[in-house]
């Protein structure tokens, strides 16, 4: 069988990485394309995984090693797939790489960042904290090299980083490039973004500083996050004495996302336990409609239920108020089991916002929610959160399955 | 054969101005096996790596030591083809970024690490792969349900021959017993037709798929690429001729027990599930009242005698024997969707019937929520949260007594039939009848599900080349089983292709080294056969180990286990690490420069050290770090070598053990505890304090804890004083 063309994998998150290494280890060539400057997608921003509360970088480290050591994998970061044409066995993809001001020969010594006078909001930490305009995306970045954020860099008028670089790795006049690759088949693993919490007006994400989303929480509590492992709330940097989690924030709601995102319940339990392990006195409340903790993760729910300072309350949050001065919040909800309205003052509110598929539409047609529920064109396969919301374990399973479909051409 | 080694020291990234590189280079001017020692301001640059490539050519080097940054970076730049051994010495992260510049101790550390790198590269060989003869590229699928059939179809579509073994007379498994399926895509208000029949037809018509009905497995032996499988079958005459048409001949005449042997390269276990045994659910009326049935029984009734449910109000009790420590502690994931579907049967079959669903939580994740929303629109399906206390009879009907409802009071509902949504129990993998020294089935993690790293690497069973798929692996619905089937089949194909190249599969994918045993010195102590996490060793009746290289994941735990030191890998051996240990210069006790040897697991602890360096976290310059494949690969002899050499203490740092273990080789880091006693005996015979060895467990993100771990151990060592073996 002549299968010499590579498989194109679009999206370098955990699903795309998995698809790529699984295909390459069969013996096929793979081209992996990621639009961010690093591989790892959403999960590399996670503090830990449920139910083991273990760091995602542990499994990613193995996968990065598999990529480093496998000559059959070519990867491009800072690169978007802008167009795919053709059919099974014979696709042509047009790729666009953003200007790479720092080249592959960067040794990641950090001298450019030391001399860089410009700051930028740290997007890896969702804008909490800042980095220099010449920056390493994060501690475990793969590829391990610096980047320049062109929105903040003064380019040749400054030129300090160019002068500081011992490796001649910086060219501030670099331009982006477009190129084409041929592929036998395509896997679309462009993943998801969190639902825009500003749209859920009654929860006041846009108005109150101490109302944050679940993905932001991951960074705020992470060892390599802005708080270096301490949970400082946004308004004043204090460690909150109580935290409320609002489940289905904009999910299972026909005004927002009608579907269930499948992971947010387990994620909030994970957050609650993470807080509890750090701050045993912190009072934690989780407001939910149904607790959807599937399969063996039931053990994890039992573990949370056994913690005195974590309270699980069946009821949808109706509104949030801010107390002027302390910037504490009052969460109002109906406790469905008692039928009573409850109001709890809390230092931090975490909205369990759902999963919105992203980046698929340049390649495949999507349904009303943005998903690709079934195969549209033989040879092109959407996987993981491009198909439906799913957790990491399910995404990996699905990406491995997509790998098998892809190698059939 | 003497090596021709070139040494390169990079002076970039602060290395050059933190240590005296020239002095090191000079010291290697005339050493055995070392052709030269050079420095360069940026070895990773095109010019730097070009220089190395030229030297290799011109000086006929067979090995190089690159003293620069961590081996986790610039791997591609420092690869010079398969015939050149490359040893990376991590001066940047492990010496200069975590130490004091231009300090005597930093200089000594750099010198030691270069010596260690040279010792390593001069005592290893490039692995030559183990490639077995007559590798089979065919795949066995155990179980002909939706998962097995889908796996076979996907494997065949990729060009592989697949054998499906089904113990029942007909394939299809539970999926074939369904009346309808829950819709998994729009429109969500219409139940879907079961997908299985079409899949079976496709499989029966596929020339690459061979289906063995009424067949069980007598024995599986061998290893990936070369599993030999004995099937046993009781076939009718018709079945036999059908098999013959399909190219399969059982060795005896039809109507009798027959045997058939297969040679396959890999196996997918799609052995499926059994309904949870409801006999313990008498409080819910099971076994007491005729009209109390389980979900699977109800499905059968609706499919085969639908008239039975006419004129009946039906109540579904969710989590019957699930999420319950007296029964199944876990959630079976599918029962909520199944009962919603079955409630629709009730109202669709009889326009006057009512269906009730009593639940703890309605678990319809993802798009199943769309179906749930449609069902909620039905006014004859009534859902409420509640705990069912018991089921009894009143006026000839069933009375279901419920507490803790959303209505705020205890209620009783009178119905004509009760359906218990019982959970899924994985089938017994012992039916694989594997003739492995460590047992017939797949080792289980929890609740009899055969996996090992269910988050990051869901297909990894602890038996290389055998991949679990579908409900044997975790409770899941039909669309998930079909996705899962494809994933497991990919792993099976990948395993065969890797074995053909002589490479390891996950997690050391691509590794061509494998354990080589010097049998003359083996004492049949069985430690390797017992401790191997993946059951790579069989043994003779006498207990002599029989290695199966293709089952091996190259973790080195057997190497660590062997008291006779007979197990070695060409690039990781007792001798190579001993040589590295012995290459360290140990100052005498009067210099007050203690030395601590640190074994770090290369998977998580080593990257944590890299990050500590990157963060410029400072720790004692008296440690010397040796990466190992797993903490379990540390052999006791290295400990005694280090202590005899004069090291004052030994730290072993690896992945977290226990229920939520992170060890990529399952119990490698745990073994340091079970082997600890043995090692303490060694210390005792050497009259050394027990504190001279310590084990610490870290996560990859625990880089901030590294200085504390190191420095607090240094304090312990300073308190007990120097190792008396120093200088002996």
PDB file of C-alpha atoms in Angstrom, chain A residues 1 3 21-27 49-55 57-59 61-63 65-66 68-69 72 104-109 111 136 139-140 144 146 167 223-224 252 254 258-262 288-299 301 303 314 336-337 368-369 371 373-374 387-390 392-393 396-398 400-401 403-405 407-408, chain B residues 12-13 41-42 44 72-75 92 97 154-155 157-159 185 323 329-331 333 359 361-367 369-370 372-373 385 404-406 445-447 449 451 453-459 473 476 480 483-484 486-487 489-491 493-494 497-498 501 503 506-509 602-604 607 611 614-616 660-662 664 699-701 703-704:
ATOM      1  CA  UNK A   1       0.000   0.000   0.000  1.00  0.00           C
ATOM      2  CA  UNK A   3       0.478   5.742   1.879  1.00  0.00           C
ATOM      3  CA  UNK A  21       1.697  10.680  18.196  1.00  0.00           C
ATOM      4  CA  UNK A  22      -0.595   7.706  17.798  1.00  0.00           C
ATOM      5  CA  UNK A  23      -0.462   8.013  14.017  1.00  0.00           C
ATOM      6  CA  UNK A  24       3.284   8.580  13.941  1.00  0.00           C
ATOM      7  CA  UNK A  25       3.886   5.544  16.127  1.00  0.00           C
ATOM      8  CA  UNK A  26       1.978   3.420  13.645  1.00  0.00           C
ATOM      9  CA  UNK A  27       4.603   4.527  11.154  1.00  0.00           C
ATOM     10  CA  UNK A  49      -6.974  16.688  36.415  1.00  0.00           C
ATOM     11  CA  UNK A  50      -9.940  15.070  38.085  1.00  0.00           C
ATOM     12  CA  UNK A  51     -10.243  12.665  39.790  1.00  0.00           C
ATOM     13  CA  UNK A  52      -6.572  12.109  40.637  1.00  0.00           C
ATOM     14  CA  UNK A  53      -5.726  15.793  41.141  1.00  0.00           C
ATOM     15  CA  UNK A  54      -2.539  15.180  39.203  1.00  0.00           C
ATOM     16  CA  UNK A  55      -0.843  17.715  36.928  1.00  0.00           C
ATOM     17  CA  UNK A  57       2.048  18.313  32.420  1.00  0.00           C
ATOM     18  CA  UNK A  58       2.931  14.817  33.649  1.00  0.00           C
ATOM     19  CA  UNK A  59       1.130  13.085  30.771  1.00  0.00           C
ATOM     20  CA  UNK A  61       5.734  15.460  29.227  1.00  0.00           C
ATOM     21  CA  UNK A  62       5.536  11.873  27.970  1.00  0.00           C
ATOM     22  CA  UNK A  63       3.736  13.042  24.853  1.00  0.00           C
ATOM     23  CA  UNK A  65       9.007  13.264  24.488  1.00  0.00           C
ATOM     24  CA  UNK A  66       7.173  11.083  21.986  1.00  0.00           C
ATOM     25  CA  UNK A  68      10.696  15.045  20.160  1.00  0.00           C
ATOM     26  CA  UNK A  69      11.937  11.569  19.461  1.00  0.00           C
ATOM     27  CA  UNK A  72       7.712  11.270  11.519  1.00  0.00           C
ATOM     28  CA  UNK A 104      14.056  27.891  16.415  1.00  0.00           C
ATOM     29  CA  UNK A 105      17.660  28.424  17.441  1.00  0.00           C
ATOM     30  CA  UNK A 106      16.504  30.298  20.540  1.00  0.00           C
ATOM     31  CA  UNK A 107      18.234  28.645  23.492  1.00  0.00           C
ATOM     32  CA  UNK A 108      15.621  29.923  25.925  1.00  0.00           C
ATOM     33  CA  UNK A 109      18.284  31.643  27.997  1.00  0.00           C
ATOM     34  CA  UNK A 111      18.178  37.367  28.022  1.00  0.00           C
ATOM     35  CA  UNK A 136       8.309  32.344  27.239  1.00  0.00           C
ATOM     36  CA  UNK A 139       7.380  27.123  32.232  1.00  0.00           C
ATOM     37  CA  UNK A 140       6.692  23.883  30.406  1.00  0.00           C
ATOM     38  CA  UNK A 144      10.758  25.613  24.619  1.00  0.00           C
ATOM     39  CA  UNK A 146      10.729  32.633  23.523  1.00  0.00           C
ATOM     40  CA  UNK A 167      22.373  33.384  19.510  1.00  0.00           C
ATOM     41  CA  UNK A 223       1.753  26.660  41.335  1.00  0.00           C
ATOM     42  CA  UNK A 224       2.987  28.217  38.104  1.00  0.00           C
ATOM     43  CA  UNK A 252     -28.422  23.603  30.053  1.00  0.00           C
ATOM     44  CA  UNK A 254     -31.836  27.691  26.101  1.00  0.00           C
ATOM     45  CA  UNK A 258     -28.732  24.326  25.760  1.00  0.00           C
ATOM     46  CA  UNK A 259     -26.446  21.321  26.089  1.00  0.00           C
ATOM     47  CA  UNK A 260     -24.505  20.029  29.062  1.00  0.00           C
ATOM     48  CA  UNK A 261     -20.737  20.410  28.858  1.00  0.00           C
ATOM     49  CA  UNK A 262     -20.164  17.113  30.675  1.00  0.00           C
ATOM     50  CA  UNK A 288     -25.891  22.521  41.029  1.00  0.00           C
ATOM     51  CA  UNK A 289     -28.878  21.230  39.068  1.00  0.00           C
ATOM     52  CA  UNK A 290     -27.713  17.617  38.754  1.00  0.00           C
ATOM     53  CA  UNK A 291     -24.320  16.322  39.765  1.00  0.00           C
ATOM     54  CA  UNK A 292     -23.026  14.650  36.653  1.00  0.00           C
ATOM     55  CA  UNK A 293     -20.029  12.723  37.882  1.00  0.00           C
ATOM     56  CA  UNK A 294     -19.861   9.792  35.547  1.00  0.00           C
ATOM     57  CA  UNK A 295     -18.553   6.270  35.945  1.00  0.00           C
ATOM     58  CA  UNK A 296     -15.851   5.565  38.449  1.00  0.00           C
ATOM     59  CA  UNK A 297     -15.571   9.248  39.295  1.00  0.00           C
ATOM     60  CA  UNK A 298     -18.429   8.560  41.699  1.00  0.00           C
ATOM     61  CA  UNK A 299     -15.660   7.794  44.211  1.00  0.00           C
ATOM     62  CA  UNK A 301     -17.931  12.655  44.541  1.00  0.00           C
ATOM     63  CA  UNK A 303     -14.647  11.976  48.692  1.00  0.00           C
ATOM     64  CA  UNK A 314     -29.144  21.459  44.658  1.00  0.00           C
ATOM     65  CA  UNK A 336     -34.497  22.952  45.966  1.00  0.00           C
ATOM     66  CA  UNK A 337     -34.446  20.231  48.598  1.00  0.00           C
ATOM     67  CA  UNK A 368     -26.227  25.117  15.383  1.00  0.00           C
ATOM     68  CA  UNK A 369     -23.913  24.867  18.381  1.00  0.00           C
ATOM     69  CA  UNK A 371     -20.095  20.991  16.708  1.00  0.00           C
ATOM     70  CA  UNK A 373     -21.590  15.459  15.254  1.00  0.00           C
ATOM     71  CA  UNK A 374     -20.896  13.077  12.377  1.00  0.00           C
ATOM     72  CA  UNK A 387     -17.796  16.591  18.108  1.00  0.00           C
ATOM     73  CA  UNK A 388     -19.379  17.120  21.471  1.00  0.00           C
ATOM     74  CA  UNK A 389     -18.295  18.226  24.914  1.00  0.00           C
ATOM     75  CA  UNK A 390     -16.122  15.627  26.608  1.00  0.00           C
ATOM     76  CA  UNK A 392      -9.822  14.634  28.752  1.00  0.00           C
ATOM     77  CA  UNK A 393      -9.989  10.849  28.998  1.00  0.00           C
ATOM     78  CA  UNK A 396      -7.964  11.001  24.118  1.00  0.00           C
ATOM     79  CA  UNK A 397     -10.026   7.939  23.381  1.00  0.00           C
ATOM     80  CA  UNK A 398     -11.785   9.711  20.562  1.00  0.00           C
ATOM     81  CA  UNK A 400      -7.014   7.716  19.086  1.00  0.00           C
ATOM     82  CA  UNK A 401     -10.080   6.471  17.217  1.00  0.00           C
ATOM     83  CA  UNK A 403      -6.160   8.362  14.240  1.00  0.00           C
ATOM     84  CA  UNK A 404      -7.311   4.960  12.986  1.00  0.00           C
ATOM     85  CA  UNK A 405      -9.776   6.509  10.569  1.00  0.00           C
ATOM     86  CA  UNK A 407      -4.545   6.138   8.529  1.00  0.00           C
ATOM     87  CA  UNK A 408      -7.035   4.365   6.291  1.00  0.00           C
TER      88      UNK A 408
ATOM     89  CA  UNK B  12      26.257  29.898  26.337  1.00  0.00           C
ATOM     90  CA  UNK B  13      23.333  30.536  28.687  1.00  0.00           C
ATOM     91  CA  UNK B  41      29.638  29.619  22.616  1.00  0.00           C
ATOM     92  CA  UNK B  42      26.419  28.142  21.250  1.00  0.00           C
ATOM     93  CA  UNK B  44      22.862  24.491  19.558  1.00  0.00           C
ATOM     94  CA  UNK B  72      14.768  17.680  27.197  1.00  0.00           C
ATOM     95  CA  UNK B  73      15.700  20.540  24.867  1.00  0.00           C
ATOM     96  CA  UNK B  74      17.283  20.668  21.432  1.00  0.00           C
ATOM     97  CA  UNK B  75      16.909  16.924  20.978  1.00  0.00           C
ATOM     98  CA  UNK B  92      22.685  24.638  32.491  1.00  0.00           C
ATOM     99  CA  UNK B  97      21.281  27.929  37.027  1.00  0.00           C
ATOM    100  CA  UNK B 154     -12.166  -0.259  11.523  1.00  0.00           C
ATOM    101  CA  UNK B 155      -9.160  -2.575  11.532  1.00  0.00           C
ATOM    102  CA  UNK B 157     -10.705  -0.656   6.728  1.00  0.00           C
ATOM    103  CA  UNK B 158      -7.073   0.049   7.570  1.00  0.00           C
ATOM    104  CA  UNK B 159      -6.088  -3.130   5.727  1.00  0.00           C
ATOM    105  CA  UNK B 185     -27.951  13.358  17.023  1.00  0.00           C
ATOM    106  CA  UNK B 323     -23.809   4.633  43.451  1.00  0.00           C
ATOM    107  CA  UNK B 329     -20.196   2.067  44.175  1.00  0.00           C
ATOM    108  CA  UNK B 330     -19.769   3.600  40.721  1.00  0.00           C
ATOM    109  CA  UNK B 331     -22.202   5.183  38.273  1.00  0.00           C
ATOM    110  CA  UNK B 333     -23.185   6.313  33.055  1.00  0.00           C
ATOM    111  CA  UNK B 359     -33.611   9.612  40.214  1.00  0.00           C
ATOM    112  CA  UNK B 361     -29.342  13.041  39.562  1.00  0.00           C
ATOM    113  CA  UNK B 362     -30.266  12.896  35.910  1.00  0.00           C
ATOM    114  CA  UNK B 363     -26.960  12.265  34.212  1.00  0.00           C
ATOM    115  CA  UNK B 364     -27.296  13.047  30.541  1.00  0.00           C
ATOM    116  CA  UNK B 365     -23.993  14.705  29.740  1.00  0.00           C
ATOM    117  CA  UNK B 366     -23.181  16.442  26.498  1.00  0.00           C
ATOM    118  CA  UNK B 367     -25.720  16.083  23.721  1.00  0.00           C
ATOM    119  CA  UNK B 369     -29.096  16.666  27.418  1.00  0.00           C
ATOM    120  CA  UNK B 370     -30.972  17.413  24.185  1.00  0.00           C
ATOM    121  CA  UNK B 372     -33.505  14.706  28.124  1.00  0.00           C
ATOM    122  CA  UNK B 373     -35.023  18.066  27.232  1.00  0.00           C
ATOM    123  CA  UNK B 385     -35.595  13.312  42.465  1.00  0.00           C
ATOM    124  CA  UNK B 404     -36.470  13.036  50.094  1.00  0.00           C
ATOM    125  CA  UNK B 405     -38.357  14.191  47.051  1.00  0.00           C
ATOM    126  CA  UNK B 406     -38.341  17.606  45.477  1.00  0.00           C
ATOM    127  CA  UNK B 445      -7.187  -0.982  38.641  1.00  0.00           C
ATOM    128  CA  UNK B 446     -10.558  -0.674  40.374  1.00  0.00           C
ATOM    129  CA  UNK B 447     -13.997  -2.255  40.169  1.00  0.00           C
ATOM    130  CA  UNK B 449     -11.913  -2.441  34.970  1.00  0.00           C
ATOM    131  CA  UNK B 451      -6.674  -0.231  32.903  1.00  0.00           C
ATOM    132  CA  UNK B 453      -3.703   5.230  33.449  1.00  0.00           C
ATOM    133  CA  UNK B 454      -7.313   5.996  32.784  1.00  0.00           C
ATOM    134  CA  UNK B 455      -6.912   9.752  32.342  1.00  0.00           C
ATOM    135  CA  UNK B 456      -3.874  10.267  30.130  1.00  0.00           C
ATOM    136  CA  UNK B 457      -3.441   6.893  28.468  1.00  0.00           C
ATOM    137  CA  UNK B 458      -6.840   5.236  28.513  1.00  0.00           C
ATOM    138  CA  UNK B 459      -5.915   2.209  26.425  1.00  0.00           C
ATOM    139  CA  UNK B 473     -12.997  -0.709  30.174  1.00  0.00           C
ATOM    140  CA  UNK B 476     -20.337   3.672  28.345  1.00  0.00           C
ATOM    141  CA  UNK B 480     -18.809   5.794  22.973  1.00  0.00           C
ATOM    142  CA  UNK B 483     -15.337   5.455  19.300  1.00  0.00           C
ATOM    143  CA  UNK B 484     -13.536   3.355  21.842  1.00  0.00           C
ATOM    144  CA  UNK B 486     -11.536   2.490  16.882  1.00  0.00           C
ATOM    145  CA  UNK B 487      -9.061   3.762  19.464  1.00  0.00           C
ATOM    146  CA  UNK B 489      -7.848  -1.046  17.254  1.00  0.00           C
ATOM    147  CA  UNK B 490      -5.423   1.773  16.466  1.00  0.00           C
ATOM    148  CA  UNK B 491      -3.350   0.780  19.491  1.00  0.00           C
ATOM    149  CA  UNK B 493      -2.196  -1.914  14.868  1.00  0.00           C
ATOM    150  CA  UNK B 494       0.403   0.432  16.324  1.00  0.00           C
ATOM    151  CA  UNK B 497       3.916  -1.926  13.561  1.00  0.00           C
ATOM    152  CA  UNK B 498       6.189  -1.050  16.498  1.00  0.00           C
ATOM    153  CA  UNK B 501      10.464  -2.095  13.845  1.00  0.00           C
ATOM    154  CA  UNK B 503      10.535  -0.613  19.075  1.00  0.00           C
ATOM    155  CA  UNK B 506       4.140   3.606  25.150  1.00  0.00           C
ATOM    156  CA  UNK B 507       5.472   5.172  27.291  1.00  0.00           C
ATOM    157  CA  UNK B 508       9.039   4.652  26.014  1.00  0.00           C
ATOM    158  CA  UNK B 509       7.780   4.587  22.445  1.00  0.00           C
ATOM    159  CA  UNK B 602      13.309  10.742  34.171  1.00  0.00           C
ATOM    160  CA  UNK B 603       9.561  11.111  33.681  1.00  0.00           C
ATOM    161  CA  UNK B 604       8.471  13.625  36.289  1.00  0.00           C
ATOM    162  CA  UNK B 607      11.639  17.831  34.417  1.00  0.00           C
ATOM    163  CA  UNK B 611      12.141  23.837  36.036  1.00  0.00           C
ATOM    164  CA  UNK B 614      14.981  27.599  35.127  1.00  0.00           C
ATOM    165  CA  UNK B 615      13.442  29.415  38.089  1.00  0.00           C
ATOM    166  CA  UNK B 616      17.011  29.864  39.420  1.00  0.00           C
ATOM    167  CA  UNK B 660      -3.772   7.804  42.681  1.00  0.00           C
ATOM    168  CA  UNK B 661      -0.338   6.742  41.526  1.00  0.00           C
ATOM    169  CA  UNK B 662       1.409   8.744  38.851  1.00  0.00           C
ATOM    170  CA  UNK B 664       4.153   5.539  34.416  1.00  0.00           C
ATOM    171  CA  UNK B 699       4.844  15.642  40.954  1.00  0.00           C
ATOM    172  CA  UNK B 700       6.238  17.207  37.818  1.00  0.00           C
ATOM    173  CA  UNK B 701       4.984  20.610  38.986  1.00  0.00           C
ATOM    174  CA  UNK B 703       9.754  22.196  41.230  1.00  0.00           C
ATOM    175  CA  UNK B 704       9.330  24.686  44.036  1.00  0.00           C
TER     176      UNK B 704
END
